[in-house]
PDB file of C-alpha atoms in Angstrom:
ATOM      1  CA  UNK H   1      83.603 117.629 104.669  1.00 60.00           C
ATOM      2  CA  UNK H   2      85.969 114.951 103.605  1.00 74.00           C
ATOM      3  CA  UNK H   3      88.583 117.156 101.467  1.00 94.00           C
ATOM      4  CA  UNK H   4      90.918 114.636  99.868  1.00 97.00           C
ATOM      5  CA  UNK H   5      90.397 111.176 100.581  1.00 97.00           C
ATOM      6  CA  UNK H   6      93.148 108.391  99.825  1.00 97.00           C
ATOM      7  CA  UNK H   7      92.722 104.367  99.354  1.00 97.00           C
ATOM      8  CA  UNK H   8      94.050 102.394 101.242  1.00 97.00           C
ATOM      9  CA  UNK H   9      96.619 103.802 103.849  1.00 96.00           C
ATOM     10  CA  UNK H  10      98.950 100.910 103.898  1.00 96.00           C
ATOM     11  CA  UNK H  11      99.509  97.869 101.183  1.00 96.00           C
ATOM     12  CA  UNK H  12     102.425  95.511 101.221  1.00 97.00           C
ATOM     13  CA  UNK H  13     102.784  93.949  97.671  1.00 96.00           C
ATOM     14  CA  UNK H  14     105.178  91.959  96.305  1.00 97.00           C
ATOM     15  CA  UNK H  15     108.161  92.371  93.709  1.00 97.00           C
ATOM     16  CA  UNK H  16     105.621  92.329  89.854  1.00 97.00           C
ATOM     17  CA  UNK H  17     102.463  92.696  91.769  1.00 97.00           C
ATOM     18  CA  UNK H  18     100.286  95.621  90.142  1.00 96.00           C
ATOM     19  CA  UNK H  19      97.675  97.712  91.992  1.00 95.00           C
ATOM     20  CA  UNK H  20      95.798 100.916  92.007  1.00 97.00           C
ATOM     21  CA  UNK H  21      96.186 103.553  94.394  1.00 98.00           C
ATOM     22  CA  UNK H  22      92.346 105.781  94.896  1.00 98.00           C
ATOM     23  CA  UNK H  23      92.270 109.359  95.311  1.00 98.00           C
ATOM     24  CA  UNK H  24      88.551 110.901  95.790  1.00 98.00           C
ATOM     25  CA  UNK H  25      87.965 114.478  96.120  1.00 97.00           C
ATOM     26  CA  UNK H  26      84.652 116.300  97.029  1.00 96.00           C
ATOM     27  CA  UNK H  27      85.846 119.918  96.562  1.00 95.00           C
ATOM     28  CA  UNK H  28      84.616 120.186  92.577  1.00 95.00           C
ATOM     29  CA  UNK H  29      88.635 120.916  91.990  1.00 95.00           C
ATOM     30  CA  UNK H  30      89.789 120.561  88.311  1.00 94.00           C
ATOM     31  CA  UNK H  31      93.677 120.072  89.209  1.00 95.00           C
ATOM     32  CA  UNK H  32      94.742 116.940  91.359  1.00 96.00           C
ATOM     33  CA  UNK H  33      97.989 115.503  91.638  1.00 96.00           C
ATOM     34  CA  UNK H  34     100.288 112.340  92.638  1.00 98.00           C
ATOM     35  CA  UNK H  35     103.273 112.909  94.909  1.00 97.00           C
ATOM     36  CA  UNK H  36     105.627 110.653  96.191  1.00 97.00           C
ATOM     37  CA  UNK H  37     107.425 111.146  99.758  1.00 97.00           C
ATOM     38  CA  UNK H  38     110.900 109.047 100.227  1.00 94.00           C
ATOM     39  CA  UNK H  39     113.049 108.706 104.166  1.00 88.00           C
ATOM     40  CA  UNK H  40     113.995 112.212 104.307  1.00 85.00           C
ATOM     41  CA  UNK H  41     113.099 114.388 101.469  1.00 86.00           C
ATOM     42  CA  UNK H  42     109.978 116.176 100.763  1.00 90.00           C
ATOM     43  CA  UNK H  43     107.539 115.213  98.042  1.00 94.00           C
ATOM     44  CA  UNK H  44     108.105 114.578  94.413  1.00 96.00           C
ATOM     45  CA  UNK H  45     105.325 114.903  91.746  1.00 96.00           C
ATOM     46  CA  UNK H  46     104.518 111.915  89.686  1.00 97.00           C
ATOM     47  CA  UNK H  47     101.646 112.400  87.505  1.00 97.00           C
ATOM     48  CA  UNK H  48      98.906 115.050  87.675  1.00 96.00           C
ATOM     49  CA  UNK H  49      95.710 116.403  85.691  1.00 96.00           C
ATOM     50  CA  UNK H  50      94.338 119.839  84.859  1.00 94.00           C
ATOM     51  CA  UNK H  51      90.319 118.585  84.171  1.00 94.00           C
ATOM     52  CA  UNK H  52      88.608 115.475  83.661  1.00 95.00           C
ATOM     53  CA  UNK H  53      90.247 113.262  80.560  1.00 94.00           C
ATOM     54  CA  UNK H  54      93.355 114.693  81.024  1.00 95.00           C
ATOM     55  CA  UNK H  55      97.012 113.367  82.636  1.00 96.00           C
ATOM     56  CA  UNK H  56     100.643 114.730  82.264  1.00 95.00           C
ATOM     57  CA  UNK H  57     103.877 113.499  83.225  1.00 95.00           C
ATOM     58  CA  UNK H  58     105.486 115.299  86.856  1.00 94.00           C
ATOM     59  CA  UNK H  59     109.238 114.902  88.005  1.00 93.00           C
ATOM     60  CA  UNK H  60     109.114 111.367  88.349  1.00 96.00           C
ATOM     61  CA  UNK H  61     106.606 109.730  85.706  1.00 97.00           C
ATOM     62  CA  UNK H  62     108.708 106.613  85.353  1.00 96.00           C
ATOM     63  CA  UNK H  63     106.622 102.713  86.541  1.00 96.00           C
ATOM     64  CA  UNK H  64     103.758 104.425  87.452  1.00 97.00           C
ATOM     65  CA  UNK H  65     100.100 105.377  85.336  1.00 97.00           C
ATOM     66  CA  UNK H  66      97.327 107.348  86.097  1.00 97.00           C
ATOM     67  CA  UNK H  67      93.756 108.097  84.854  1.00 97.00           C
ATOM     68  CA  UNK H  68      90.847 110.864  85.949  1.00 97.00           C
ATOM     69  CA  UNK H  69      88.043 109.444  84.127  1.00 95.00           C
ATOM     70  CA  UNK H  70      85.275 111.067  86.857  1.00 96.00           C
ATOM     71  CA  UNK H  71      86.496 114.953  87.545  1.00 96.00           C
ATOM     72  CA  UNK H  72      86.387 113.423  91.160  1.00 97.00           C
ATOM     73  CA  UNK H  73      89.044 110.896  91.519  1.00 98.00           C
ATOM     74  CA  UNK H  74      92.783 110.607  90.150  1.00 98.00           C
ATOM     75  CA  UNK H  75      94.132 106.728  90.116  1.00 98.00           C
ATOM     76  CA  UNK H  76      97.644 106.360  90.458  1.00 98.00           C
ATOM     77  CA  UNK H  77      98.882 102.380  89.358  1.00 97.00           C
ATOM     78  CA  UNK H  78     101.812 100.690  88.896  1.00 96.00           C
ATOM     79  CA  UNK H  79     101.258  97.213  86.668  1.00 91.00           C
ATOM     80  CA  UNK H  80     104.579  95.992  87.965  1.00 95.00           C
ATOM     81  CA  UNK H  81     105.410  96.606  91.759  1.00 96.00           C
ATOM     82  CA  UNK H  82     109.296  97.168  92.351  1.00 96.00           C
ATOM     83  CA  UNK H  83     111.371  97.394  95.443  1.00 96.00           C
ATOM     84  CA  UNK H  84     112.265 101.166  94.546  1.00 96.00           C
ATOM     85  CA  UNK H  85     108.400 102.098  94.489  1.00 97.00           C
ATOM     86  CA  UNK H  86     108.491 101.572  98.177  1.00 97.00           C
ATOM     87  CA  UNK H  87     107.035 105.188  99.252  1.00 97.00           C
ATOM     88  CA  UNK H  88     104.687 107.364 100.940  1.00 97.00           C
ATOM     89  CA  UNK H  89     102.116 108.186  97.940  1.00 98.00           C
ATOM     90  CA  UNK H  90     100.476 111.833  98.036  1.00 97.00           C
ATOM     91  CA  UNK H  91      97.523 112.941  96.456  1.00 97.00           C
ATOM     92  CA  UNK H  92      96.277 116.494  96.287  1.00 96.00           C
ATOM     93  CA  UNK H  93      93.704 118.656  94.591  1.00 95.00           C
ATOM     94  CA  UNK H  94      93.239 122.417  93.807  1.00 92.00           C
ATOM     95  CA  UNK H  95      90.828 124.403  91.948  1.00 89.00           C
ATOM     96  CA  UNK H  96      92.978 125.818  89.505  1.00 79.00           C
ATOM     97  CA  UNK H  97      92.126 129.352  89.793  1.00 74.00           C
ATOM     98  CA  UNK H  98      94.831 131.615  90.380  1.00 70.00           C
ATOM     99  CA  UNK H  99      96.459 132.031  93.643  1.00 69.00           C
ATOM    100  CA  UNK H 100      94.629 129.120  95.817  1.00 80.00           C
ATOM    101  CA  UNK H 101      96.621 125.961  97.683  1.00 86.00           C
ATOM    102  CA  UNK H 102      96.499 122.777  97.181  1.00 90.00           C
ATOM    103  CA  UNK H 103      94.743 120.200  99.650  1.00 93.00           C
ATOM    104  CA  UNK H 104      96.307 117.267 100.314  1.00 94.00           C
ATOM    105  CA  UNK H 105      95.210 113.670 101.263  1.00 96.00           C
ATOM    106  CA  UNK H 106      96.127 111.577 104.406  1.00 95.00           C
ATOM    107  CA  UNK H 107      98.776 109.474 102.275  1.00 96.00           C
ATOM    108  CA  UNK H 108      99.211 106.019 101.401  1.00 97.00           C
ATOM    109  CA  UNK H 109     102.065 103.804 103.018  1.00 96.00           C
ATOM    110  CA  UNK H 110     103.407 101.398 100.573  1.00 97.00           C
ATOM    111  CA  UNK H 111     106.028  98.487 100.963  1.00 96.00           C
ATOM    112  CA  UNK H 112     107.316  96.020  97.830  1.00 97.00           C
ATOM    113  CA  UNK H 113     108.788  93.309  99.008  1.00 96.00           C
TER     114      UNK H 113
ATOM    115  CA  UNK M   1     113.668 123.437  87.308  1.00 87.00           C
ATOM    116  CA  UNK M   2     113.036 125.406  89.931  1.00 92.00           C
ATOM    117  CA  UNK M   3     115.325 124.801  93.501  1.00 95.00           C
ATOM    118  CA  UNK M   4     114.361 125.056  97.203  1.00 96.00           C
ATOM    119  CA  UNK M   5     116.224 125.202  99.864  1.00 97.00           C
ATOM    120  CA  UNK M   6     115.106 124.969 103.768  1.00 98.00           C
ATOM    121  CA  UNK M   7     117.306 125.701 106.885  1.00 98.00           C
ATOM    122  CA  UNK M   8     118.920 124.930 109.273  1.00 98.00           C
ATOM    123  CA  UNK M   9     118.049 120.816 107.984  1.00 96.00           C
ATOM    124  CA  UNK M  10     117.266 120.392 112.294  1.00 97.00           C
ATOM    125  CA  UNK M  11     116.315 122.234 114.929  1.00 97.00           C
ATOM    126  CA  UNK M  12     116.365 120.944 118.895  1.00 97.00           C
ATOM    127  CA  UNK M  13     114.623 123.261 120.931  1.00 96.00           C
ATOM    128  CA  UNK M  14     113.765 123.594 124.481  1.00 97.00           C
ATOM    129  CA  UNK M  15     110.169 123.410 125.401  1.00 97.00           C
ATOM    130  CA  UNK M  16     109.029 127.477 125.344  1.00 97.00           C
ATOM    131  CA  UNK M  17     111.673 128.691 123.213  1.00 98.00           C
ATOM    132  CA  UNK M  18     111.371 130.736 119.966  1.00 97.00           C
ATOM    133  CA  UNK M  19     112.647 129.527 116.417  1.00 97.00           C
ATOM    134  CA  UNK M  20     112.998 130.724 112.514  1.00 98.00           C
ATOM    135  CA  UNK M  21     112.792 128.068 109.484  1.00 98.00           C
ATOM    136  CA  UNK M  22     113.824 129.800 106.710  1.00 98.00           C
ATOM    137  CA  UNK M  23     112.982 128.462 102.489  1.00 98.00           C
ATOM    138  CA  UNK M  24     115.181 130.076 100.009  1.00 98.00           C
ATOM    139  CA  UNK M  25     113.751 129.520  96.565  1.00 97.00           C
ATOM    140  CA  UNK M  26     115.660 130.002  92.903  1.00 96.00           C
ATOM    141  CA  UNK M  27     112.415 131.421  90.921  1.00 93.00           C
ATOM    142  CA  UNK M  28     109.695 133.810  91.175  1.00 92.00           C
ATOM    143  CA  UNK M  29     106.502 131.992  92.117  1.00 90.00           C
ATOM    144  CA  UNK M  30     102.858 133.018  92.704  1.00 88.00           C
ATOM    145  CA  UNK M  31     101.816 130.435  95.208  1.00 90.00           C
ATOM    146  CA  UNK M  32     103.893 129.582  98.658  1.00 95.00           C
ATOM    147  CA  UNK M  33     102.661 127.112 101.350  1.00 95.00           C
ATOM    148  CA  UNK M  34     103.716 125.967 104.640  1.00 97.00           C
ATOM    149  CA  UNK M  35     103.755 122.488 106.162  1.00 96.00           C
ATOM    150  CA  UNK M  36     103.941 120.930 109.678  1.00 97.00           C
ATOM    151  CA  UNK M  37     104.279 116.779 108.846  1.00 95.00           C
ATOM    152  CA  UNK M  38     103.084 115.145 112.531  1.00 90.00           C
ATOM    153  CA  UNK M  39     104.553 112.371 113.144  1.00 87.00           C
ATOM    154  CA  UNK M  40     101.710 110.334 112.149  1.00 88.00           C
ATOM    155  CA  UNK M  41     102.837 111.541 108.465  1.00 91.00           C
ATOM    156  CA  UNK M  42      99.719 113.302 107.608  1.00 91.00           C
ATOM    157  CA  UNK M  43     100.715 117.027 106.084  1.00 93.00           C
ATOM    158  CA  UNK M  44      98.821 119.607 108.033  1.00 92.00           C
ATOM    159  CA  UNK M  45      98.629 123.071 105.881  1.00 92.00           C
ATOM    160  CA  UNK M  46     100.194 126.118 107.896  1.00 95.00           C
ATOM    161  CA  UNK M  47      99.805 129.045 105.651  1.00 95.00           C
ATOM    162  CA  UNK M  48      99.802 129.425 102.280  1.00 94.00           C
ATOM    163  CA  UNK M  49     101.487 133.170 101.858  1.00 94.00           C
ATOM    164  CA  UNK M  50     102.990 133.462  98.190  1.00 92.00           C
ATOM    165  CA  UNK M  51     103.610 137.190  99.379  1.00 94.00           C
ATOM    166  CA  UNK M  52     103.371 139.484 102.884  1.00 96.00           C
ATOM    167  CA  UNK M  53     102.925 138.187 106.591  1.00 97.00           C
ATOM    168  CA  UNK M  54     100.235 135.905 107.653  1.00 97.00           C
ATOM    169  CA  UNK M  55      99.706 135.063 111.828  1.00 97.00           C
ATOM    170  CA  UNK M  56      98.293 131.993 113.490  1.00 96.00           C
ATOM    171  CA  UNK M  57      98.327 131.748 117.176  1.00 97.00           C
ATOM    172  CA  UNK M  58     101.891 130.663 117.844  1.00 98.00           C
ATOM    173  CA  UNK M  59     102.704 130.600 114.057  1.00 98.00           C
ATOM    174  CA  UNK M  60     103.499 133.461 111.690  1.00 98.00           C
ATOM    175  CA  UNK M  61     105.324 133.681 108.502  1.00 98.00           C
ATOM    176  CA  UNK M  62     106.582 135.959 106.098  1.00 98.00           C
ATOM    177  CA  UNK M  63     107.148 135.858 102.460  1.00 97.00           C
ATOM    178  CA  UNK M  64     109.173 138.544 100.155  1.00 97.00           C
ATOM    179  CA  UNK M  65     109.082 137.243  96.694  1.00 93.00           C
ATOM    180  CA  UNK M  66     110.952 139.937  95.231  1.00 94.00           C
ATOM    181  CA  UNK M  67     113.965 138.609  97.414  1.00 96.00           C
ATOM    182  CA  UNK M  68     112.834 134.854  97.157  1.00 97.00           C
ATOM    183  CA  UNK M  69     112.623 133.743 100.631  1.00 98.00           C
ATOM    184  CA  UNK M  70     110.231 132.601 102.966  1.00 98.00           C
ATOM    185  CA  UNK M  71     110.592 132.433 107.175  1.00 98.00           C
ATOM    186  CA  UNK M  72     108.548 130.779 109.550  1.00 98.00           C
ATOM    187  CA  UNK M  73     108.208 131.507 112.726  1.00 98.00           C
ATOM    188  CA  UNK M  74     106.966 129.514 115.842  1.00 98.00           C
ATOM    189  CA  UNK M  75     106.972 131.130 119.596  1.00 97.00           C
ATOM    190  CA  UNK M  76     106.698 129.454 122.718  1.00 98.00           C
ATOM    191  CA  UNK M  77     107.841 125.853 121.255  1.00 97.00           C
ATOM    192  CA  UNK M  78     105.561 123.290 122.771  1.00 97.00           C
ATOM    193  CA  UNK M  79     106.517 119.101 121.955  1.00 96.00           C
ATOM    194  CA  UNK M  80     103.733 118.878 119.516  1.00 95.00           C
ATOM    195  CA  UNK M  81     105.148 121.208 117.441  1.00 96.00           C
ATOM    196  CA  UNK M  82     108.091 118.852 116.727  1.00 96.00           C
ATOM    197  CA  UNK M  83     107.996 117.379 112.876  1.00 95.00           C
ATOM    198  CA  UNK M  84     108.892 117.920 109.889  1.00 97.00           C
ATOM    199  CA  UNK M  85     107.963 121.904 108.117  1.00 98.00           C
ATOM    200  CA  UNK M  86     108.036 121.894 104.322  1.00 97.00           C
ATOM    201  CA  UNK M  87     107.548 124.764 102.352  1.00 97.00           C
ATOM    202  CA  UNK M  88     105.850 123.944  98.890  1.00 95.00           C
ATOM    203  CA  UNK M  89     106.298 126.595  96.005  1.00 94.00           C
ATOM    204  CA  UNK M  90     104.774 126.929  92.354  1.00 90.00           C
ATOM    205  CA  UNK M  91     105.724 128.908  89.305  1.00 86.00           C
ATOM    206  CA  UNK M  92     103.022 131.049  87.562  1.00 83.00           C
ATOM    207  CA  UNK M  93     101.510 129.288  84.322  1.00 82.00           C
ATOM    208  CA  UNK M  94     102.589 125.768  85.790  1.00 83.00           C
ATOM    209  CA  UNK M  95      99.241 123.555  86.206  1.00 84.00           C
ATOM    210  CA  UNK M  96      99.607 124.573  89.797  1.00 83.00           C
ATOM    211  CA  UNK M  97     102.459 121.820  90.695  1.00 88.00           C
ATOM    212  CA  UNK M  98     104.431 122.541  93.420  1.00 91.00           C
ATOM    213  CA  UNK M  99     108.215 121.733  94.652  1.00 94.00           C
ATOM    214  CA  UNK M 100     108.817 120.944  97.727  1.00 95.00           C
ATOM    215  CA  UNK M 101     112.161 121.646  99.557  1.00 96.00           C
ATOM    216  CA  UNK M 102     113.631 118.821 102.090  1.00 95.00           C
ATOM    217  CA  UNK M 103     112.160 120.079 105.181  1.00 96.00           C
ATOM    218  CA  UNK M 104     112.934 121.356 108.696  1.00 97.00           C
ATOM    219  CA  UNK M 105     113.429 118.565 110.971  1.00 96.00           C
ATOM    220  CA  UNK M 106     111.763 120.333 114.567  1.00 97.00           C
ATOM    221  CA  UNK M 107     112.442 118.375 117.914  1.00 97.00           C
ATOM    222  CA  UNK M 108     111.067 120.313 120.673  1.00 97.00           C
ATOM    223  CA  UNK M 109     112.281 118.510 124.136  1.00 97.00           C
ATOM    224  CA  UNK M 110     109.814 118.967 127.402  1.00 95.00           C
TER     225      UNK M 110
END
């Protein structure tokens, strides 16, 4: 039972580099989301989606753009890399019924150089 | 939005003594989790207790929502319990997000 599965762990990428961060879920869940974790403070949310199709902004929308084109996986991108992006990357899922947690991935190191 | 608020910001224990992390929060809310962060950074889920008193092992917590706090509780510290504890919390109606406070930083010395 994987849960919440994130791709890759670690990147390195440089200043205007783009990329896609992969979040896979096997738990049928029709809510996921996209945190981001900086040096001492907890997590912030960036994007998230309620079903398949669908994506709304979070706390801290700005750089970044997401999709959830299979109900099973939420990408997170950002077309140009910059040094302030530099982060521990979240994702979680949860069903959406009333009163259940949310189930969160491994995370995914990032550095922009 | 809505604010939380965790104390004491750290904690140095000795190995075998008790402790309280306390998460003050600024809005009703119908979900409440608990979170140890290992040092490897993976976030391992505690509890999830958006109301009562919920034990595991050395672990225990208790939420009153009507006064808008939440305490953890860990007994007999050992040094893998040292970390960082968040507590998460969502408003009703809200997609399920959840804000996180700053966390608990826990060293617990041998």
């Amino acid at each position: 039972n994987a849960g919440v599965t994130q791709t890759p762990k670690f990147r390195v990428l440089k200043t205007g580099q783009s990329m896609t961060l992969l979040c896979a879920q096997d738990m049928n869940h029709e809510y996921m989301y996209w945190y981001r974790q900086d040096p001492g403070m907890g997590l912030r949310l960036i994007h998230y989606s309620v079903g398949e199709g669908t994506t709304a902004k979070g706390e801290v929308p700005d750089g970044y753009n997401v999709s959830r084109l299979k109900k099973q996986n939420f990408l997170l991108g950002l077309e140009s890399a910059a040094p302030s992006q530099t982060s521990v990357y979240f994702c979680a899922s949860s069903s959406g019924r009333y009163n259940q947690p949310q189930h969160f991935g491994d995370g995914t190191r990032l550095s922009i150089l | 939005g809505i604010q939380v608020e965790q104390s004491p910001p750290d904690l140095i224990l000795q190995e075998g003594a008790n402790s309280t992390l306390r998460c003050n929060f600024s809005d009703s809310v119908n979900n409440l989790q608990w979170f140890h962060q290992n040092p490897w950074g993976q976030l391992i889920n505690l509890f999830y207790i958006p109301s009562g008193t919920k034990q595991n092992g050395r672990l225990s917590a208790t939420t009153v929502a009507t006064e808008r706090y939440s305490l953890l509780y860990i007994s007999s510290s050992q040094t893998t319990d040292s970390g960082v504890y968040f507590c998460a919390v969502g408003l009703p109606f809200n997609a399920g997000k959840s804000t996180f406070g700053d966390g608990t930083t826990l060293t617990v010395k041998p």
